[in-house]
Amino acid sequence: MTKIDTARPETVLPTPSHTVGPFYGHALPFPGGGDIAPLGHPDTVAVHGYVYDGAGRPLPDAFLELWGADPEGRLSQVDGSMRRDPAGGGFQGRNGVEFTGWGRVQTDADGHWSARTLRPGARGRSAPYLSVCVFARGLLVHLFTRIYFPEDTAAHAADPLLSRLDEARRATLVAGGGGKDPYRFDVRLQGEGETVFLEFR
């Protein structure tokens, strides 16, 4: 990018380099993006965590999308996560009844994110998990990972993905907490304890 010196329009000056974008904080987050579970649903669980860079610093402008099956392991085919007013185009919010299985959250100034969803059921040979897509500054391509639940250790042993990982790498995909406490899942983009990321072909 260049700028023109207004005192001498014939002179073009270079501008400083910028952080690699794109930046997601302006238009993509929406009210209630992390409120995936219908209001008052008995299978609602809270999931939260932090996103850290390679130096262990929290990222205040990262962005996560989450998908999950319902408690019976079925994938929702229902629309309604981002309903808009057909007349004015404004955001109407979720309807509070349908479970779409999808949410979008942004980290706050401390790099923290949180969501409320239904605890997913198992599908096929896989242990129950939430799919996560991570967007952050400096990432030219978003990253995919999963959140498994700590109570499902027996199912972890047979899971096609987890069974291929050593114990330390497997631990980066399993949330902490549970029971009466919210689940905690931190995303580490690089460095020690880097989260396992998936490549889809």
Tab-separated table of C-alpha atoms in Angstrom:
chain	number	residue	atom	x	y	z
A	1	MET	CA	0.000	0.000	0.000
A	2	THR	CA	1.219	3.482	-0.760
A	3	LYS	CA	0.177	6.990	0.151
A	4	ILE	CA	0.540	10.283	-1.643
A	5	ASP	CA	2.343	13.203	-0.041
A	6	THR	CA	-0.283	15.961	-0.289
A	7	ALA	CA	2.377	18.676	-0.161
A	8	ARG	CA	4.086	17.114	-3.178
A	9	PRO	CA	1.453	15.009	-5.035
A	10	GLU	CA	4.052	13.701	-7.462
A	11	THR	CA	5.818	11.920	-4.579
A	12	VAL	CA	4.579	8.459	-3.558
A	13	LEU	CA	5.686	7.236	-0.137
A	14	PRO	CA	5.547	3.639	1.134
A	15	THR	CA	3.379	2.951	4.172
A	16	PRO	CA	4.412	0.658	7.040
A	17	SER	CA	3.641	-3.025	6.700
A	18	HIS	CA	0.449	-4.306	8.312
A	19	THR	CA	-0.571	-7.432	10.170
A	20	VAL	CA	-1.872	-10.092	7.837
A	21	GLY	CA	-5.702	-10.039	7.707
A	22	PRO	CA	-8.491	-10.580	7.151
A	23	PHE	CA	-9.978	-9.206	10.364
A	24	TYR	CA	-13.236	-10.782	11.495
A	25	GLY	CA	-14.429	-8.588	14.341
A	26	HIS	CA	-16.461	-6.082	12.346
A	27	ALA	CA	-19.396	-7.901	10.736
A	28	LEU	CA	-19.169	-11.628	11.379
A	29	PRO	CA	-19.905	-11.938	15.111
A	30	PHE	CA	-23.624	-11.712	15.851
A	31	PRO	CA	-25.667	-11.370	19.059
A	32	GLY	CA	-26.176	-14.727	20.745
A	33	GLY	CA	-23.644	-16.466	18.523
A	34	GLY	CA	-22.549	-18.736	21.349
A	35	ASP	CA	-26.089	-19.524	22.556
A	36	ILE	CA	-26.437	-22.705	20.513
A	37	ALA	CA	-28.614	-24.679	22.954
A	38	PRO	CA	-32.346	-23.851	23.029
A	39	LEU	CA	-33.336	-21.939	26.158
A	40	GLY	CA	-33.833	-24.194	29.173
A	41	HIS	CA	-32.847	-27.427	27.409
A	42	PRO	CA	-31.828	-30.049	30.028
A	43	ASP	CA	-28.804	-31.285	28.032
A	44	THR	CA	-27.183	-27.839	27.818
A	45	VAL	CA	-23.462	-27.695	28.569
A	46	ALA	CA	-21.169	-24.685	28.817
A	47	VAL	CA	-17.829	-24.760	27.004
A	48	HIS	CA	-15.199	-22.045	27.270
A	49	GLY	CA	-11.491	-21.450	26.920
A	50	TYR	CA	-8.730	-19.240	25.594
A	51	VAL	CA	-6.913	-18.943	22.275
A	52	TYR	CA	-3.125	-18.564	22.582
A	53	ASP	CA	-0.451	-17.720	20.026
A	54	GLY	CA	2.908	-19.465	19.702
A	55	ALA	CA	4.423	-17.390	22.512
A	56	GLY	CA	1.591	-18.267	24.887
A	57	ARG	CA	-0.091	-14.870	24.630
A	58	PRO	CA	-3.908	-14.781	24.507
A	59	LEU	CA	-5.388	-13.522	21.236
A	60	PRO	CA	-8.031	-10.814	21.707
A	61	ASP	CA	-9.332	-10.993	18.141
A	62	ALA	CA	-9.634	-14.683	17.318
A	63	PHE	CA	-12.854	-16.171	16.109
A	64	LEU	CA	-14.300	-19.690	16.525
A	65	GLU	CA	-17.125	-21.521	14.823
A	66	LEU	CA	-18.534	-24.626	16.513
A	67	TRP	CA	-20.689	-27.438	15.140
A	68	GLY	CA	-22.108	-30.379	17.000
A	69	ALA	CA	-24.603	-33.195	16.758
A	70	ASP	CA	-27.630	-33.326	19.046
A	71	PRO	CA	-27.629	-35.620	22.136
A	72	GLU	CA	-28.785	-38.559	19.953
A	73	GLY	CA	-25.880	-38.068	17.533
A	74	ARG	CA	-28.018	-36.591	14.750
A	75	LEU	CA	-26.835	-33.634	12.685
A	76	SER	CA	-29.382	-30.845	12.566
A	77	GLN	CA	-30.830	-29.870	9.192
A	78	VAL	CA	-32.630	-26.833	10.650
A	79	ASP	CA	-31.950	-23.254	9.576
A	80	GLY	CA	-32.133	-20.431	12.049
A	81	SER	CA	-28.779	-19.550	13.626
A	82	MET	CA	-28.666	-16.104	12.029
A	83	ARG	CA	-32.255	-15.108	11.264
A	84	ARG	CA	-32.690	-11.719	9.660
A	85	ASP	CA	-35.660	-9.428	9.388
A	86	PRO	CA	-36.761	-9.709	5.745
A	87	ALA	CA	-37.927	-6.091	5.704
A	88	GLY	CA	-35.057	-4.252	7.354
A	89	GLY	CA	-32.287	-6.851	7.188
A	90	GLY	CA	-31.516	-6.550	10.911
A	91	PHE	CA	-30.590	-9.522	13.060
A	92	GLN	CA	-33.640	-11.151	14.706
A	93	GLY	CA	-31.745	-13.634	16.836
A	94	ARG	CA	-32.258	-17.354	17.244
A	95	ASN	CA	-35.798	-18.544	17.741
A	96	GLY	CA	-34.889	-20.175	21.081
A	97	VAL	CA	-36.537	-23.472	20.116
A	98	GLU	CA	-34.677	-25.103	17.229
A	99	PHE	CA	-31.229	-26.613	17.728
A	100	THR	CA	-29.080	-25.813	14.698
A	101	GLY	CA	-25.872	-27.239	16.164
A	102	TRP	CA	-23.862	-24.238	14.941
A	103	GLY	CA	-22.455	-21.176	16.650
A	104	ARG	CA	-19.913	-18.416	16.168
A	105	VAL	CA	-17.989	-16.670	18.952
A	106	GLN	CA	-15.210	-14.135	19.170
A	107	THR	CA	-12.551	-13.983	21.853
A	108	ASP	CA	-12.690	-11.015	24.214
A	109	ALA	CA	-9.849	-8.671	25.165
A	110	ASP	CA	-8.334	-11.446	27.318
A	111	GLY	CA	-8.492	-14.072	24.562
A	112	HIS	CA	-11.449	-15.826	26.223
A	113	TRP	CA	-14.418	-17.408	24.430
A	114	SER	CA	-17.527	-19.226	25.641
A	115	ALA	CA	-20.568	-21.014	24.256
A	116	ARG	CA	-23.619	-22.945	25.442
A	117	THR	CA	-24.608	-25.974	23.386
A	118	LEU	CA	-26.089	-29.447	23.737
A	119	ARG	CA	-23.746	-32.247	24.678
A	120	PRO	CA	-23.372	-34.168	21.418
A	121	GLY	CA	-24.076	-37.875	21.108
A	122	ALA	CA	-21.697	-40.337	19.449
A	123	ARG	CA	-21.812	-40.853	15.684
A	124	GLY	CA	-20.545	-44.096	14.177
A	125	ARG	CA	-17.269	-45.221	15.756
A	126	SER	CA	-16.375	-41.708	16.899
A	127	ALA	CA	-16.551	-40.592	20.497
A	128	PRO	CA	-18.813	-37.546	21.016
A	129	TYR	CA	-17.135	-34.313	19.927
A	130	LEU	CA	-17.697	-30.737	18.825
A	131	SER	CA	-16.080	-29.567	15.613
A	132	VAL	CA	-14.216	-26.262	15.807
A	133	CYS	CA	-12.939	-23.924	13.107
A	134	VAL	CA	-10.411	-21.298	14.254
A	135	PHE	CA	-9.814	-17.964	12.528
A	136	ALA	CA	-7.133	-15.578	13.779
A	137	ARG	CA	-4.812	-12.837	12.635
A	138	GLY	CA	-1.868	-14.125	10.668
A	139	LEU	CA	-3.698	-17.295	9.610
A	140	LEU	CA	-4.136	-17.276	5.869
A	141	VAL	CA	-6.099	-20.524	6.126
A	142	HIS	CA	-8.444	-21.295	9.020
A	143	LEU	CA	-7.729	-24.308	11.233
A	144	PHE	CA	-9.975	-27.242	12.128
A	145	THR	CA	-9.909	-29.146	15.391
A	146	ARG	CA	-12.251	-31.017	17.746
A	147	ILE	CA	-13.368	-30.871	21.352
A	148	TYR	CA	-13.824	-34.282	22.994
A	149	PHE	CA	-15.283	-34.717	26.477
A	150	PRO	CA	-13.331	-36.092	29.473
A	151	GLU	CA	-16.069	-38.499	30.642
A	152	ASP	CA	-15.878	-40.520	27.408
A	153	THR	CA	-12.497	-42.190	27.982
A	154	ALA	CA	-13.755	-45.650	26.961
A	155	ALA	CA	-15.013	-44.268	23.651
A	156	HIS	CA	-11.731	-42.356	23.138
A	157	ALA	CA	-9.813	-45.627	22.857
A	158	ALA	CA	-11.896	-46.681	19.845
A	159	ASP	CA	-12.197	-43.270	18.215
A	160	PRO	CA	-10.594	-43.341	14.724
A	161	LEU	CA	-8.744	-40.062	15.331
A	162	LEU	CA	-7.809	-40.212	19.005
A	163	SER	CA	-6.605	-43.814	18.822
A	164	ARG	CA	-3.901	-42.738	16.314
A	165	LEU	CA	-2.403	-40.088	18.594
A	166	ASP	CA	0.043	-40.448	21.459
A	167	GLU	CA	-1.181	-39.489	24.916
A	168	ALA	CA	0.272	-35.970	24.919
A	169	ARG	CA	-1.187	-35.052	21.516
A	170	ARG	CA	-4.537	-36.675	22.363
A	171	ALA	CA	-4.769	-34.511	25.491
A	172	THR	CA	-4.863	-31.337	23.354
A	173	LEU	CA	-8.247	-32.451	21.988
A	174	VAL	CA	-9.930	-33.371	25.282
A	175	ALA	CA	-11.636	-30.649	27.304
A	176	GLY	CA	-11.111	-30.294	31.016
A	177	GLY	CA	-13.800	-29.764	33.620
A	178	GLY	CA	-17.230	-31.293	33.270
A	179	GLY	CA	-19.680	-32.483	35.865
A	180	LYS	CA	-21.064	-29.374	37.555
A	181	ASP	CA	-18.324	-27.196	36.035
A	182	PRO	CA	-18.167	-25.814	32.492
A	183	TYR	CA	-15.882	-27.656	30.091
A	184	ARG	CA	-12.651	-25.821	29.329
A	185	PHE	CA	-10.889	-26.111	26.001
A	186	ASP	CA	-7.895	-23.917	25.154
A	187	VAL	CA	-6.591	-23.569	21.608
A	188	ARG	CA	-2.814	-23.227	21.240
A	189	LEU	CA	-1.892	-22.238	17.712
A	190	GLN	CA	1.819	-23.128	17.971
A	191	GLY	CA	4.560	-24.052	20.364
A	192	GLU	CA	4.486	-26.262	23.429
A	193	GLY	CA	1.171	-28.073	23.762
A	194	GLU	CA	0.060	-27.042	20.271
A	195	THR	CA	-3.503	-28.187	19.602
A	196	VAL	CA	-3.891	-30.995	17.069
A	197	PHE	CA	-5.338	-29.524	13.881
A	198	LEU	CA	-7.005	-31.513	11.124
A	199	GLU	CA	-6.629	-31.349	7.365
A	200	PHE	CA	-9.614	-32.250	5.211
A	201	ARG	CA	-8.996	-33.468	1.662
